Amino acid sequence: MAPTVPLAVLALVALVAPVAPGCDYPAHRWCSSRDVAVACQVESRCPSLPRPAAAPVELSLYYESLCPACREFLVLKLFPTWLLLPEEMLSITLVPYGNAQERNVSGKLHFQCQHGPEECLGNMMEACLMHEAKNFSTYFAVIFCLESGSSVTKNLEACLQIYAPEVDSGRISACVQGDTGVALMHHNAQLTEALHPPHQYVPWITVNGKHTDELQAQAEASLLGLVCHLYQGEKPEVCGGSKAPKVPSGCRR
């Protein structure tokens, strides 16, 4: 149903707005839809028109599963911010790889991780979880559970039971032990190596495809405040004010 526009507003529009060359509509229809308002060049004079949807703030987190600062940022900043904001406001990409190194040995890819083999396993488990669960809200909750628990690599079954009982842990294990897990880690290695500027530490945060020292510091100090500031659409009440303590320095190469 077209929005109801007071006659007084339409009369004012008709008086102050010249008829645009492509406007074939009578004045009483100029504010009936956004397409008509655009054709008649009267968008700014139609207060009842719905605002166009704003693009979400896009945040990518390049991290490693056992890095203390990565875990702290994901658990205490990223996950709570995601919970507080509407789905359309924040889009998150998780790339578990960090400061790992990829080696091709006799035609087979091997990975060496900053915090040892356990971290390589954690990285691959989380990559396989994303691959199998597919739905972001499902796998992010499980990753939050893993990263906030006592062991990233030993709590998968328990975290799945709590947050995603529909996800088959056997498929995740098969992914980790097979070629799919290796391919996923190779993909994450490529994404990480393609960063510009190159990452110097983790967690490494990009916002709307960009990384600067200022954006990193703002994300670590008050992620909610940063997203609220950057989002161009109508903002929820939670954006009224947000401050948080600064996260410790990350895991450098």
Protein backbone atom coordinates (compact mmCIF):
# COMPACT_ATOMS: atom_id res chain seq x y z
CA MET A 1 0.00 0.00 0.00
CA ALA A 2 1.32 3.44 -0.93
CA PRO A 3 2.19 5.68 2.03
CA THR A 4 -0.45 8.22 3.02
CA VAL A 5 0.78 11.76 2.48
CA PRO A 6 -1.05 14.76 3.95
CA LEU A 7 -2.70 16.95 1.32
CA ALA A 8 -0.97 20.00 2.73
CA VAL A 9 2.42 18.40 2.05
CA LEU A 10 1.43 17.53 -1.50
CA ALA A 11 0.19 21.03 -2.10
CA LEU A 12 3.46 22.45 -0.85
CA VAL A 13 5.41 20.06 -3.06
CA ALA A 14 3.40 21.08 -6.07
CA LEU A 15 4.00 24.76 -5.36
CA VAL A 16 7.74 24.65 -4.71
CA ALA A 17 8.92 21.82 -6.96
CA PRO A 18 9.17 22.41 -10.70
CA VAL A 19 7.92 19.56 -12.86
CA ALA A 20 10.87 17.42 -13.93
CA PRO A 21 11.17 16.55 -17.64
CA GLY A 22 10.58 12.83 -16.97
CA CYS A 23 7.68 13.32 -14.56
CA ASP A 24 4.37 12.20 -16.09
CA TYR A 25 2.54 11.90 -12.77
CA PRO A 26 -0.02 14.29 -11.23
CA ALA A 27 1.12 16.15 -8.13
CA HIS A 28 -0.95 14.04 -5.75
CA ARG A 29 1.11 10.96 -6.75
CA TRP A 30 4.57 12.47 -6.54
CA CYS A 31 5.17 11.06 -3.04
CA SER A 32 3.38 7.76 -3.63
CA SER A 33 6.61 5.78 -4.12
CA ARG A 34 10.35 6.33 -4.26
CA ASP A 35 10.46 5.63 -8.02
CA VAL A 36 7.85 8.30 -8.71
CA ALA A 37 9.56 10.78 -6.38
CA VAL A 38 12.89 10.17 -8.16
CA ALA A 39 11.28 10.63 -11.59
CA CYS A 40 9.72 13.90 -10.44
CA GLN A 41 12.87 14.96 -8.53
CA VAL A 42 11.01 15.58 -5.26
CA GLU A 43 12.62 12.98 -2.95
CA SER A 44 13.74 15.58 -0.42
CA ARG A 45 10.19 16.95 -0.19
CA CYS A 46 8.53 13.57 0.54
CA PRO A 47 9.08 12.95 4.27
CA SER A 48 6.93 9.80 4.37
CA LEU A 49 9.06 7.84 1.90
CA PRO A 50 10.85 4.83 3.46
CA ARG A 51 14.60 5.31 3.66
CA PRO A 52 16.63 3.09 1.33
CA ALA A 53 18.36 0.19 3.05
CA ALA A 54 21.90 1.00 4.10
CA ALA A 55 24.79 -1.35 3.42
CA PRO A 56 26.06 -3.21 6.48
CA VAL A 57 29.44 -2.39 7.96
CA GLU A 58 31.74 -5.18 6.74
CA LEU A 59 34.27 -6.40 9.28
CA SER A 60 36.83 -9.12 8.57
CA LEU A 61 38.79 -10.70 11.39
CA TYR A 62 42.08 -12.40 10.53
CA TYR A 63 43.03 -14.45 13.56
CA GLU A 64 44.49 -17.67 14.89
CA SER A 65 42.66 -20.02 17.20
CA LEU A 66 45.07 -20.01 20.16
CA CYS A 67 46.26 -16.39 20.10
CA PRO A 68 45.18 -14.91 23.49
CA ALA A 69 44.45 -11.44 22.07
CA CYS A 70 42.47 -12.95 19.17
CA ARG A 71 40.36 -14.97 21.57
CA GLU A 72 39.79 -11.96 23.79
CA PHE A 73 38.70 -9.74 20.90
CA LEU A 74 36.38 -12.38 19.45
CA VAL A 75 34.82 -13.35 22.78
CA LEU A 76 34.61 -9.99 24.56
CA LYS A 77 34.16 -7.55 21.67
CA LEU A 78 33.09 -9.10 18.38
CA PHE A 79 30.52 -11.62 19.58
CA PRO A 80 28.75 -9.25 22.03
CA THR A 81 28.65 -6.48 19.41
CA TRP A 82 27.12 -8.89 16.88
CA LEU A 83 24.48 -9.92 19.45
CA LEU A 84 23.55 -6.32 20.23
CA LEU A 85 23.13 -5.07 16.66
CA PRO A 86 20.47 -5.85 14.04
CA GLU A 87 21.54 -8.45 11.49
CA GLU A 88 21.49 -5.98 8.61
CA MET A 89 23.92 -3.63 10.37
CA LEU A 90 27.09 -5.74 10.66
CA SER A 91 28.52 -8.35 8.28
CA ILE A 92 31.40 -10.42 9.68
CA THR A 93 33.98 -12.58 7.90
CA LEU A 94 36.20 -14.86 9.96
CA VAL A 95 39.55 -16.02 8.57
CA PRO A 96 41.37 -18.45 10.91
CA TYR A 97 45.00 -18.57 9.80
CA GLY A 98 46.90 -15.62 11.24
CA ASN A 99 50.68 -15.93 11.37
CA ALA A 100 50.75 -19.50 10.06
CA GLN A 101 53.12 -20.60 7.30
CA GLU A 102 52.19 -22.77 4.33
CA ARG A 103 54.72 -25.23 2.90
CA ASN A 104 54.53 -27.42 -0.20
CA VAL A 105 56.37 -30.66 0.56
CA SER A 106 56.50 -33.16 -2.31
CA GLY A 107 53.27 -31.82 -3.75
CA LYS A 108 51.39 -31.80 -0.42
CA LEU A 109 50.54 -28.70 1.59
CA HIS A 110 51.63 -28.52 5.22
CA PHE A 111 50.95 -25.76 7.74
CA GLN A 112 53.09 -24.49 10.59
CA CYS A 113 51.36 -22.34 13.19
CA GLN A 114 52.64 -19.77 15.66
CA HIS A 115 51.30 -21.61 18.70
CA GLY A 116 52.12 -25.09 17.44
CA PRO A 117 50.21 -28.04 15.93
CA GLU A 118 47.30 -27.58 18.33
CA GLU A 119 46.63 -24.18 16.82
CA CYS A 120 46.79 -25.57 13.28
CA LEU A 121 44.17 -28.11 14.33
CA GLY A 122 42.01 -25.38 15.88
CA ASN A 123 42.27 -23.21 12.77
CA MET A 124 41.25 -26.11 10.54
CA MET A 125 38.41 -27.19 12.83
CA GLU A 126 36.90 -23.72 12.73
CA ALA A 127 37.35 -23.47 8.96
CA CYS A 128 35.66 -26.86 8.52
CA LEU A 129 32.89 -25.85 10.93
CA MET A 130 32.16 -22.79 8.78
CA HIS A 131 32.19 -24.95 5.67
CA GLU A 132 29.76 -27.51 7.09
CA ALA A 133 27.41 -25.24 9.05
CA LYS A 134 27.27 -22.54 6.32
CA ASN A 135 24.87 -20.34 8.33
CA PHE A 136 26.86 -17.57 10.03
CA SER A 137 24.73 -17.30 13.17
CA THR A 138 25.14 -21.05 13.68
CA TYR A 139 28.89 -21.36 13.31
CA PHE A 140 29.73 -18.07 15.01
CA ALA A 141 28.00 -19.21 18.19
CA VAL A 142 29.98 -22.47 18.13
CA ILE A 143 33.26 -20.64 17.49
CA PHE A 144 32.45 -18.31 20.39
CA CYS A 145 31.93 -21.39 22.56
CA LEU A 146 35.24 -22.93 21.44
CA GLU A 147 37.26 -19.75 21.87
CA SER A 148 35.78 -18.93 25.28
CA GLY A 149 36.24 -22.43 26.68
CA SER A 150 39.14 -24.28 28.26
CA SER A 151 40.19 -25.99 25.01
CA VAL A 152 39.55 -24.87 21.45
CA THR A 153 40.24 -28.33 20.02
CA LYS A 154 38.60 -30.60 22.61
CA ASN A 155 35.22 -28.96 23.17
CA LEU A 156 33.70 -29.29 19.70
CA GLU A 157 31.15 -31.95 20.64
CA ALA A 158 29.97 -30.04 23.69
CA CYS A 159 29.73 -26.72 21.83
CA LEU A 160 27.79 -28.33 18.99
CA GLN A 161 25.34 -29.89 21.44
CA ILE A 162 24.66 -26.50 23.00
CA TYR A 163 24.61 -24.20 19.96
CA ALA A 164 24.21 -26.32 16.82
CA PRO A 165 22.94 -29.85 17.50
CA GLU A 166 21.89 -30.11 13.86
CA VAL A 167 25.51 -29.96 12.66
CA ASP A 168 27.18 -33.37 12.27
CA SER A 169 30.51 -33.47 14.11
CA GLY A 170 31.52 -36.47 11.99
CA ARG A 171 31.44 -34.34 8.85
CA ILE A 172 33.64 -31.74 10.52
CA SER A 173 36.12 -34.45 11.56
CA ALA A 174 36.16 -35.85 8.02
CA CYS A 175 36.82 -32.36 6.68
CA VAL A 176 39.70 -31.85 9.11
CA GLN A 177 41.28 -35.18 8.26
CA GLY A 178 40.78 -34.96 4.51
CA ASP A 179 41.57 -32.84 1.48
CA THR A 180 38.73 -30.38 2.14
CA GLY A 181 40.35 -29.09 5.34
CA VAL A 182 43.67 -28.57 3.56
CA ALA A 183 41.93 -26.73 0.71
CA LEU A 184 40.12 -24.48 3.20
CA MET A 185 43.35 -23.62 4.99
CA HIS A 186 45.06 -22.93 1.66
CA HIS A 187 42.23 -20.55 0.81
CA ASN A 188 42.63 -18.78 4.17
CA ALA A 189 46.37 -18.56 3.57
CA GLN A 190 45.73 -16.86 0.23
CA LEU A 191 43.24 -14.42 1.77
CA THR A 192 45.70 -13.55 4.52
CA GLU A 193 48.68 -13.16 2.20
CA ALA A 194 46.63 -10.91 -0.10
CA LEU A 195 46.03 -8.33 2.63
CA HIS A 196 47.11 -4.79 1.78
CA PRO A 197 48.84 -3.55 3.76
CA PRO A 198 50.27 -6.95 4.77
CA HIS A 199 49.24 -8.02 8.26
CA GLN A 200 51.86 -7.51 10.97
CA TYR A 201 50.04 -9.13 13.89
CA VAL A 202 46.78 -10.73 14.88
CA PRO A 203 44.00 -10.03 15.50
CA TRP A 204 44.12 -8.07 12.23
CA ILE A 205 40.91 -6.21 11.52
CA THR A 206 39.65 -4.73 8.27
CA VAL A 207 36.58 -2.53 8.14
CA ASN A 208 34.80 -2.13 4.82
CA GLY A 209 37.85 -3.69 3.17
CA LYS A 210 40.37 -1.31 4.76
CA HIS A 211 42.92 -1.59 7.53
CA THR A 212 44.54 1.38 9.23
CA ASP A 213 46.14 1.77 12.65
CA GLU A 214 43.29 4.11 13.56
CA LEU A 215 40.54 1.66 12.56
CA GLN A 216 42.31 -1.16 14.42
CA ALA A 217 42.60 0.95 17.57
CA GLN A 218 38.97 2.07 17.36
CA ALA A 219 37.75 -1.50 16.86
CA GLU A 220 39.75 -2.71 19.85
CA ALA A 221 38.70 0.19 22.08
CA SER A 222 34.99 0.33 21.19
CA LEU A 223 33.81 -1.90 18.37
CA LEU A 224 30.16 -1.12 19.01
CA GLY A 225 30.86 2.61 18.84
CA LEU A 226 32.83 2.22 15.61
CA VAL A 227 30.11 0.22 13.86
CA CYS A 228 27.41 2.63 15.04
CA HIS A 229 29.45 5.57 13.74
CA LEU A 230 30.07 4.03 10.31
CA TYR A 231 26.60 2.64 9.64
CA GLN A 232 24.65 4.95 7.33
CA GLY A 233 21.15 3.65 8.04
CA GLU A 234 18.74 4.17 10.92
CA LYS A 235 20.56 3.34 14.13
CA PRO A 236 19.16 1.32 17.05
CA GLU A 237 18.95 2.60 20.62
CA VAL A 238 22.05 0.65 21.60
CA CYS A 239 24.08 3.10 19.47
CA GLY A 240 23.36 5.87 21.96
CA GLY A 241 26.72 5.35 23.63
CA SER A 242 29.35 2.65 23.82
CA LYS A 243 32.72 2.54 25.48
CA ALA A 244 34.85 -0.46 26.32
CA PRO A 245 38.32 -1.12 27.75
CA LYS A 246 41.16 -1.53 25.30
CA VAL A 247 42.24 -5.03 24.30
CA PRO A 248 45.86 -6.05 25.02
CA SER A 249 48.35 -5.98 22.15
CA GLY A 250 48.10 -8.85 19.68
CA CYS A 251 50.23 -11.80 18.61
CA ARG A 252 53.03 -10.44 16.47
CA ARG A 253 54.94 -12.44 13.94
